[in-house]
PDB file of C-alpha atoms and ligand atoms in Angstrom:
ATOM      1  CA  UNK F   1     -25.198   5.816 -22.185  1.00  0.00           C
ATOM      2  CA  UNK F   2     -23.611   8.502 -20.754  1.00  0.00           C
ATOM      3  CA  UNK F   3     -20.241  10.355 -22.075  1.00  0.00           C
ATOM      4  CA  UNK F   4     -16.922   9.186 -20.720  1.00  0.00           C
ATOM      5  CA  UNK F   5     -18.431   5.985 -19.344  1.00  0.00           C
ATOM      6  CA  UNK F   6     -16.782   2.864 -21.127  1.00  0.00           C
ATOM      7  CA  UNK F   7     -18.055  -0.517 -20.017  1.00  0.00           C
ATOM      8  CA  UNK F   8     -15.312  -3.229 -22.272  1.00  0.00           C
ATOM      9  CA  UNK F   9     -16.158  -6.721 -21.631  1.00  0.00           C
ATOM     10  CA  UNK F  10     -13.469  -9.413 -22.025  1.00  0.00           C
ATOM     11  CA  UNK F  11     -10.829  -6.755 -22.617  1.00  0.00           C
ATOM     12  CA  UNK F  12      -8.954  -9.429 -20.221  1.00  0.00           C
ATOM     13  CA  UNK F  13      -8.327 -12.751 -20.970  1.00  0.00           C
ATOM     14  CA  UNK F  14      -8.520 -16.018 -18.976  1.00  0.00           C
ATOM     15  CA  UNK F  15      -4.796 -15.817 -18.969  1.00  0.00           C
ATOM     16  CA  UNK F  16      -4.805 -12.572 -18.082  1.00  0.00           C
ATOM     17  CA  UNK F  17      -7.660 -12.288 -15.316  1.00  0.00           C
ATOM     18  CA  UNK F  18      -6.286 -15.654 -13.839  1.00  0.00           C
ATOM     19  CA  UNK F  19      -2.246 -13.665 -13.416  1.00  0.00           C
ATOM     20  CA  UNK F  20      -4.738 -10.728 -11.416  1.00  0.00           C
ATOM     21  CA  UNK F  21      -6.123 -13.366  -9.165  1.00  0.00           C
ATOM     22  CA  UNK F  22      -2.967 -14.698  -8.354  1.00  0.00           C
ATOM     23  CA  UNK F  23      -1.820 -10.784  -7.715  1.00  0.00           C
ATOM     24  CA  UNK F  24      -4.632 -10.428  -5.347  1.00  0.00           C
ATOM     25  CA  UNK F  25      -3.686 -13.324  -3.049  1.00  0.00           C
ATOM     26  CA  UNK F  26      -0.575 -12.214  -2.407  1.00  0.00           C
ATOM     27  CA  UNK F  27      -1.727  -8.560  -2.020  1.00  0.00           C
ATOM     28  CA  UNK F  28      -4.182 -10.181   0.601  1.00  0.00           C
ATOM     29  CA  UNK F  29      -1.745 -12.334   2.610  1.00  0.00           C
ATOM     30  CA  UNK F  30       0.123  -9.117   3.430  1.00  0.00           C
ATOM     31  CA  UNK F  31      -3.421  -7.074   3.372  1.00  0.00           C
ATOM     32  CA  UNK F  32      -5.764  -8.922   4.781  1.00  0.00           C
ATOM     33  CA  UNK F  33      -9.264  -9.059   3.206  1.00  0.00           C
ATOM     34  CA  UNK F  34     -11.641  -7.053   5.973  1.00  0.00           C
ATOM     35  CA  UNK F  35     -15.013  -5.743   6.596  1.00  0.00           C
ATOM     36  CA  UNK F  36     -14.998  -1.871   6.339  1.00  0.00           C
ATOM     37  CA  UNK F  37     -18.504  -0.475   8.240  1.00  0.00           C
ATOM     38  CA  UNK F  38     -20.485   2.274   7.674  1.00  0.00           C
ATOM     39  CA  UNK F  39     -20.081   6.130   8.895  1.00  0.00           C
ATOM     40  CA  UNK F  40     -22.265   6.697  11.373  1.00  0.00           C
ATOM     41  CA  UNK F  41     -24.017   3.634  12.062  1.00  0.00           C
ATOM     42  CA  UNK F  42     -20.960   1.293  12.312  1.00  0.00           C
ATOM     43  CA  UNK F  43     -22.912  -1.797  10.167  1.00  0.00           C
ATOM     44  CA  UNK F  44     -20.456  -3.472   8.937  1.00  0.00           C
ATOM     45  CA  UNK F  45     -20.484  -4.001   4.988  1.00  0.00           C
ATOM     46  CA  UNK F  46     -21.479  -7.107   2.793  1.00  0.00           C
ATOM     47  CA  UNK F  47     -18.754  -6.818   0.911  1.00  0.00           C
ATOM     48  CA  UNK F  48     -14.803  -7.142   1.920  1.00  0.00           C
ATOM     49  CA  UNK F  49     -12.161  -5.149   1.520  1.00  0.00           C
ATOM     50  CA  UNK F  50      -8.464  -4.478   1.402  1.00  0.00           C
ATOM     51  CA  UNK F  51      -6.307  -2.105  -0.717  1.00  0.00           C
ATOM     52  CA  UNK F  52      -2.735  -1.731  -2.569  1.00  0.00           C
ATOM     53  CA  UNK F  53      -1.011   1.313  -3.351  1.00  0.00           C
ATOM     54  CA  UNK F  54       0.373   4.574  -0.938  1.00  0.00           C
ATOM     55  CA  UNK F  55      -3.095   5.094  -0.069  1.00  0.00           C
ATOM     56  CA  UNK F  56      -6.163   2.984   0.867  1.00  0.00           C
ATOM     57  CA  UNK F  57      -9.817   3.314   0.856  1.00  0.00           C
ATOM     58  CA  UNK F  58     -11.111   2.990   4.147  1.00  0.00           C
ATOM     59  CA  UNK F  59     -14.615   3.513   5.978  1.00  0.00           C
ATOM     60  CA  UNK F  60     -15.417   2.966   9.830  1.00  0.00           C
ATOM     61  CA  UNK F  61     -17.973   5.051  11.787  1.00  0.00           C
ATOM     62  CA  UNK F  62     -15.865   8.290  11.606  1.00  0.00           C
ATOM     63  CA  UNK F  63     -16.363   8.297   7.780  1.00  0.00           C
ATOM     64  CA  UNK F  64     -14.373   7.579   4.353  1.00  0.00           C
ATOM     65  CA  UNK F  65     -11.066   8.329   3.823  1.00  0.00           C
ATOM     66  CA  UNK F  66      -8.446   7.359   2.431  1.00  0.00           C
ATOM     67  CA  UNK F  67      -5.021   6.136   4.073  1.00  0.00           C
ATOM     68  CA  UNK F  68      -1.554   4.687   3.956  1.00  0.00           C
ATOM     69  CA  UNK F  69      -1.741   1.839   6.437  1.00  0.00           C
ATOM     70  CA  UNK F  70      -3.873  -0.976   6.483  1.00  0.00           C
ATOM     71  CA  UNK F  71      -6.531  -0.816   9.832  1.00  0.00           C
ATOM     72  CA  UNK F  72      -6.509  -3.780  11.407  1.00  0.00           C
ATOM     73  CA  UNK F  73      -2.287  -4.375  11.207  1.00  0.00           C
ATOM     74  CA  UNK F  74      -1.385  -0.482  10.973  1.00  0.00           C
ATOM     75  CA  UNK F  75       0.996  -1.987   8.219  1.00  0.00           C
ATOM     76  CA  UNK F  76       1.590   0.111   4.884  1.00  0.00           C
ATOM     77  CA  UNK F  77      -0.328  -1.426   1.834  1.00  0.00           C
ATOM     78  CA  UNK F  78       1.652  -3.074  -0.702  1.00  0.00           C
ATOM     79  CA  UNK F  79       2.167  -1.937  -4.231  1.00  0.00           C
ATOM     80  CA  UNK F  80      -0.368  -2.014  -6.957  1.00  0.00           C
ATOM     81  CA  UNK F  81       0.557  -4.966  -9.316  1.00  0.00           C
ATOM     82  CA  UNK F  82       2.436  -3.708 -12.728  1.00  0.00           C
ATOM     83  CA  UNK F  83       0.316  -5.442 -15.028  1.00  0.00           C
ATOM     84  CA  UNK F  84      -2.628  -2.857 -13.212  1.00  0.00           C
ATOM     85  CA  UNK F  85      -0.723   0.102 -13.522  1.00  0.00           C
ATOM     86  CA  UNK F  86      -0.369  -0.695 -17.633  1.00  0.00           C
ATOM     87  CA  UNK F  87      -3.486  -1.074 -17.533  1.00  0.00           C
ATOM     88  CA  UNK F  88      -4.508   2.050 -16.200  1.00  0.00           C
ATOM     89  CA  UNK F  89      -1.785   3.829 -18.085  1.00  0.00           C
ATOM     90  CA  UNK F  90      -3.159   2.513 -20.998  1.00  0.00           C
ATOM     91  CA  UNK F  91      -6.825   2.945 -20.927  1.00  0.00           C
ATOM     92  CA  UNK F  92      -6.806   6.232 -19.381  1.00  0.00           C
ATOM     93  CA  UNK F  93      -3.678   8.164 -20.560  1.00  0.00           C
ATOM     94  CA  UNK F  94      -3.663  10.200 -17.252  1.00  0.00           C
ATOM     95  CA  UNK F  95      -0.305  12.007 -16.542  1.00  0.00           C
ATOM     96  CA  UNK F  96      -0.177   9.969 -13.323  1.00  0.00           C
ATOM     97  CA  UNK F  97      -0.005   6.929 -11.444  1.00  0.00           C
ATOM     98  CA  UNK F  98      -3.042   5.425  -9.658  1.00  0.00           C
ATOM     99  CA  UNK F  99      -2.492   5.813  -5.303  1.00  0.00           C
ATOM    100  CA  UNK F 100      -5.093   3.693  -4.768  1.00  0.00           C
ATOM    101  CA  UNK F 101      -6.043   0.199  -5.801  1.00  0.00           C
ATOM    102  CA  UNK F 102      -9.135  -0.919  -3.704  1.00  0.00           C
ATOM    103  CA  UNK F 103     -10.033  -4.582  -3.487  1.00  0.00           C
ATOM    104  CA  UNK F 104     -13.933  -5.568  -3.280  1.00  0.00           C
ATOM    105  CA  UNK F 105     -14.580  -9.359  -2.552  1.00  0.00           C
ATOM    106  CA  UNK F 106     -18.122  -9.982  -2.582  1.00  0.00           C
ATOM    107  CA  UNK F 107     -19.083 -13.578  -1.472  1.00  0.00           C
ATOM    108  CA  UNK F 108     -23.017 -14.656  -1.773  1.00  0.00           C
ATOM    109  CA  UNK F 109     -25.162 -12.444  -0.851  1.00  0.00           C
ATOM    110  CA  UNK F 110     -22.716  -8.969  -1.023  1.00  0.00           C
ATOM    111  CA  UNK F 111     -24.158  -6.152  -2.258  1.00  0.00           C
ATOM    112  CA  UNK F 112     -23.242  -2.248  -2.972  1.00  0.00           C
ATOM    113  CA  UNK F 113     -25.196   0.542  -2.915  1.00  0.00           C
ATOM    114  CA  UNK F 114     -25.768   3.708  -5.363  1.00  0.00           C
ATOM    115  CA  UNK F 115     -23.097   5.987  -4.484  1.00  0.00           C
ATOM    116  CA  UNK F 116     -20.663   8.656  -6.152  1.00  0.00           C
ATOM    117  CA  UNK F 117     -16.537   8.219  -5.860  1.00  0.00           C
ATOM    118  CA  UNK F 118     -16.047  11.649  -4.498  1.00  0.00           C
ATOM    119  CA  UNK F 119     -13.251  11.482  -1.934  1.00  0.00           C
ATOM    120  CA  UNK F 120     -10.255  11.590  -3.985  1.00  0.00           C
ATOM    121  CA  UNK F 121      -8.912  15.223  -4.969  1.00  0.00           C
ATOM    122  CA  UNK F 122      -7.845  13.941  -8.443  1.00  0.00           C
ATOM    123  CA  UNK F 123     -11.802  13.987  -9.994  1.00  0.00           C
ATOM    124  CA  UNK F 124     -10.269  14.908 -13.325  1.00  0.00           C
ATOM    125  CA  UNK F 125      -8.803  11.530 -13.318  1.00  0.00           C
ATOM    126  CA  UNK F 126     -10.873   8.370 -14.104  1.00  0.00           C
ATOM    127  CA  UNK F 127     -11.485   5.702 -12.553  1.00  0.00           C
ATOM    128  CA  UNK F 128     -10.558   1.995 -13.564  1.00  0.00           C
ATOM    129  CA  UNK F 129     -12.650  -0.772 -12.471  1.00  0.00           C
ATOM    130  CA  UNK F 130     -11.619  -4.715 -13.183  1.00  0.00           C
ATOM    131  CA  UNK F 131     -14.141  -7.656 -12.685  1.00  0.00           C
ATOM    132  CA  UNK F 132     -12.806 -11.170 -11.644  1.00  0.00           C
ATOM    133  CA  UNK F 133     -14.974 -14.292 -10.729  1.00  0.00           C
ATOM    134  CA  UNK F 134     -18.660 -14.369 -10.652  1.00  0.00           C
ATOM    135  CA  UNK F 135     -20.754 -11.497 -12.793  1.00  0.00           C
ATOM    136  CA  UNK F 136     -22.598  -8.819 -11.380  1.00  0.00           C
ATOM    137  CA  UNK F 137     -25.380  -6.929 -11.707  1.00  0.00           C
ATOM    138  CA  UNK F 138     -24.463  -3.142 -11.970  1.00  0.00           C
ATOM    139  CA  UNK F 139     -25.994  -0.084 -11.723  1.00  0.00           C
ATOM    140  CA  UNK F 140     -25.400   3.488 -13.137  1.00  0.00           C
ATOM    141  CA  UNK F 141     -27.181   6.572 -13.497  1.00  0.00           C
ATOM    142  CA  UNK F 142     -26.293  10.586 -13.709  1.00  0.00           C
ATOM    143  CA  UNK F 143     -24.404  12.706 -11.383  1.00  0.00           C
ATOM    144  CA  UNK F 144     -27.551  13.276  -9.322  1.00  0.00           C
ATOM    145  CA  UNK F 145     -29.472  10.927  -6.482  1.00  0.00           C
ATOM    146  CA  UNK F 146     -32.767   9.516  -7.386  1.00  0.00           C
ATOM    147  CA  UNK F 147     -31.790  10.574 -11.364  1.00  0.00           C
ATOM    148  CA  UNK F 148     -32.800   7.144 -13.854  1.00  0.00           C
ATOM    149  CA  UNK F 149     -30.594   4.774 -13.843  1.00  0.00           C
ATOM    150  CA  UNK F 150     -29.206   1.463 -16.126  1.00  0.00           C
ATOM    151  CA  UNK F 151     -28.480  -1.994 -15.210  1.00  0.00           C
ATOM    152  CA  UNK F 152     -25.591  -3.704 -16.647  1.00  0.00           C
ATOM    153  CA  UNK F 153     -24.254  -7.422 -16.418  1.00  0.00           C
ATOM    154  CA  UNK F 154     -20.448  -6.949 -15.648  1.00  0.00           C
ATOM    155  CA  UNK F 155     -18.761 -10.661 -16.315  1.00  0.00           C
ATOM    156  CA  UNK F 156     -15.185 -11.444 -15.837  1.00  0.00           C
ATOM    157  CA  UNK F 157     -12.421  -9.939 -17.808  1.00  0.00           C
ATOM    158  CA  UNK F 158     -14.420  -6.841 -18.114  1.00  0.00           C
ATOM    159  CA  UNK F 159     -13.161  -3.812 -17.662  1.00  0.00           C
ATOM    160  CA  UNK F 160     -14.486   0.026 -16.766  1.00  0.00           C
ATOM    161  CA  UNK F 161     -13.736   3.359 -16.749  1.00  0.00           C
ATOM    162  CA  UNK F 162     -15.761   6.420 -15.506  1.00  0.00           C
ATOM    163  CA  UNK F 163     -14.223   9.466 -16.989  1.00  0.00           C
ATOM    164  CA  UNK F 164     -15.621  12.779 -18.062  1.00  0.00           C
ATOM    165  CA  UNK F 165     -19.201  13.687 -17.570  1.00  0.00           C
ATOM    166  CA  UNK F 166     -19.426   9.580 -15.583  1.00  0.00           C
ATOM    167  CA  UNK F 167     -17.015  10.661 -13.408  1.00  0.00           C
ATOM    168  CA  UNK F 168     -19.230  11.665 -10.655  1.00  0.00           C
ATOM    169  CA  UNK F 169     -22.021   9.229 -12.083  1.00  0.00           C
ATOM    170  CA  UNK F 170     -23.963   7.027  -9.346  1.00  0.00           C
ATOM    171  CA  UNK F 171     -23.207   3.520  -9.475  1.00  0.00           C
ATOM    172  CA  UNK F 172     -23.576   0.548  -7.138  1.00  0.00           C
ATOM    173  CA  UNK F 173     -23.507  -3.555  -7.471  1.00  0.00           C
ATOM    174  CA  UNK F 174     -27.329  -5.038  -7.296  1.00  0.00           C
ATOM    175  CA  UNK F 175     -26.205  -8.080  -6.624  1.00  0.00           C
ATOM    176  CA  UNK F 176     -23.727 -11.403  -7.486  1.00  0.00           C
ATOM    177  CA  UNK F 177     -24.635 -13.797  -9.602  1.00  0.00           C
ATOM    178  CA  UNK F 178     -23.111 -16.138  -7.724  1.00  0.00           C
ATOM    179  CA  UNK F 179     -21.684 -19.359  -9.230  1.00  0.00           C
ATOM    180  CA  UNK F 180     -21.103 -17.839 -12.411  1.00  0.00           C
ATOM    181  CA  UNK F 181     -17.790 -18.321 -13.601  1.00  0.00           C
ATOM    182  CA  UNK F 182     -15.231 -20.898 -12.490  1.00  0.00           C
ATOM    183  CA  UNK F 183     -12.194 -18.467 -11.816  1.00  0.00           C
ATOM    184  CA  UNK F 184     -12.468 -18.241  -8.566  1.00  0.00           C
ATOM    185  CA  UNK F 185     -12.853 -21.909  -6.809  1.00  0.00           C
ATOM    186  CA  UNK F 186     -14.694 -20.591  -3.856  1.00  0.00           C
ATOM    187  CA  UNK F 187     -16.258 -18.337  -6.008  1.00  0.00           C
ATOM    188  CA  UNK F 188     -17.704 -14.978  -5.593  1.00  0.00           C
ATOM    189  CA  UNK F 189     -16.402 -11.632  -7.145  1.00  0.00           C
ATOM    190  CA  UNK F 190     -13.614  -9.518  -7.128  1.00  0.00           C
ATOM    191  CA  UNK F 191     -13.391  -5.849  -8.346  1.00  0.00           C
ATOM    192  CA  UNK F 192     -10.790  -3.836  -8.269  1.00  0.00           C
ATOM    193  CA  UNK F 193     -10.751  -0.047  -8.387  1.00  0.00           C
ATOM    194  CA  UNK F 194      -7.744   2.361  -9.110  1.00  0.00           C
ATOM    195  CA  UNK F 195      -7.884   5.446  -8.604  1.00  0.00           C
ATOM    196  CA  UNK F 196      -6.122   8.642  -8.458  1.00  0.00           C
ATOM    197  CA  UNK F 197      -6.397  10.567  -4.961  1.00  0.00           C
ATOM    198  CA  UNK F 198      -4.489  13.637  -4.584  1.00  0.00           C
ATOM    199  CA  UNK F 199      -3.618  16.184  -7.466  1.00  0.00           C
ATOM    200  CA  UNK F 200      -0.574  15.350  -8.970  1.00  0.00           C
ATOM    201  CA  UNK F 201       0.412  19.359  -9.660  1.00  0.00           C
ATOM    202  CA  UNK F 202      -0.532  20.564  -6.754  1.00  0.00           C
ATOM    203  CA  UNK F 203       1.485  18.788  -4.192  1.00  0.00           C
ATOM    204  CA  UNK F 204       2.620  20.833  -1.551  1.00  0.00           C
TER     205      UNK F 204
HETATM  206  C1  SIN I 301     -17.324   0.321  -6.226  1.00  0.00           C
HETATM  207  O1  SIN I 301     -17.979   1.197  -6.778  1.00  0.00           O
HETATM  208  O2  SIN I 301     -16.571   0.562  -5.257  1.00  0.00           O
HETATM  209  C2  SIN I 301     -17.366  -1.102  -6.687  1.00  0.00           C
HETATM  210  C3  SIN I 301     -17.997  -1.301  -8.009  1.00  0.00           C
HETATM  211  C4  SIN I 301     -17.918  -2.749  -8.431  1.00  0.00           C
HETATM  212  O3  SIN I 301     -17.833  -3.636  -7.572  1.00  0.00           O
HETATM  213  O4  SIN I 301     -17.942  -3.012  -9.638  1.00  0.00           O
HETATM  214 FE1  FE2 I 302     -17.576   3.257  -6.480  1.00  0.00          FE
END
């Protein structure tokens, strides 16, 4: 597969992926869990979102951006858990904090299509994906549309990271296979994706 993409399953533990669930709820009683919907056409997504960090991922009709307040309360998002930010510190050895730590829920039925991560400034910086819950069916390819692409099973406790040359690599979620795994008693799947946004030297 391609260079600087590293897929490591169970890299978490029960233990571990069960203290990141707990994270989560408390990250979504401040941040509620909402439905983002698409630029231009407004259609709202499968999948839910909400965000921790100084800045959020966020998509409505006007586009993608990223921001520092939630958009249904206006409030700031909270802080991206510590045991994330060791992780991220270290599995990718960047000189810099994450900003952004975007929750996915995906309940039955969620989906996610091909797309790059190309609106952070940072694209020399990885990014870190977690899976929690139920597995999924992913999909990565090259740094071009309609290139060939791979399907891979992500369970829980595995973790990602597209650096290098899978930076810019297409990637989407096929679909849930839901009723999977036990760790979440509604079930479903979480991800969670940090990410560096603006260039750390070349603040203004
Ligand atoms: C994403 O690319 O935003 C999510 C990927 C995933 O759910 O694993
Ligand atoms: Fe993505």
């Amino acid at each position: 597969m391609m260079n600087g993409l590293r897929i490591l399953p169970g890299y978490l533990d029960l233990t571990a992926q069960q203290a990141l669930v707990k994270e989560i709820r408390r990250i979504a009683t401040v941040a509620p869990l909402y439905r983002p919907r698409m630029q231009g056409s407004g259609r709202p997504f499968s999948v839910q979102m909400t965000n921790a960090g100084p800045l959020g991922w966020v998509s409505d009709e006007s586009g993608y951006r990223y921001q520092p307040h939630h958009p249904v309360t206006g409030q700031p998002w909270p802080p991206i858990p510590e045991p994330l930010l060791a992780l991220w510190r270290s599995l990718t050895r960047y000189p810099a904090e994450p900003e952004c730590c975007l929750v996915n829920y995906y309940g039955q039925g969620a989906r996610m299509g091909l797309h790059q991560d190309r609106d952070e400034e940072a694209r020399d910086a990885p990014v870190l994906s977690v899976s929690l819950g139920d597995s999924a069916v992913f999909r990565v390819g090259g740094p071009e549309r309609g290139g060939k692409t791979t399907s891979v099973k992500l369970d829980s406790g595995t973790v990602l990271v597209l650096g290098g040359a899978a930076r810019m690599a297409f990637h989407g979620i096929d679909r849930i296979l839901f009723g999977s795994s036990r760790l979440l008693p509604k079930g479903g799947r979480i991800n969670l994706t940090l990410r560096r946004v603006t260039h750390p030297f070349l603040a203004d």
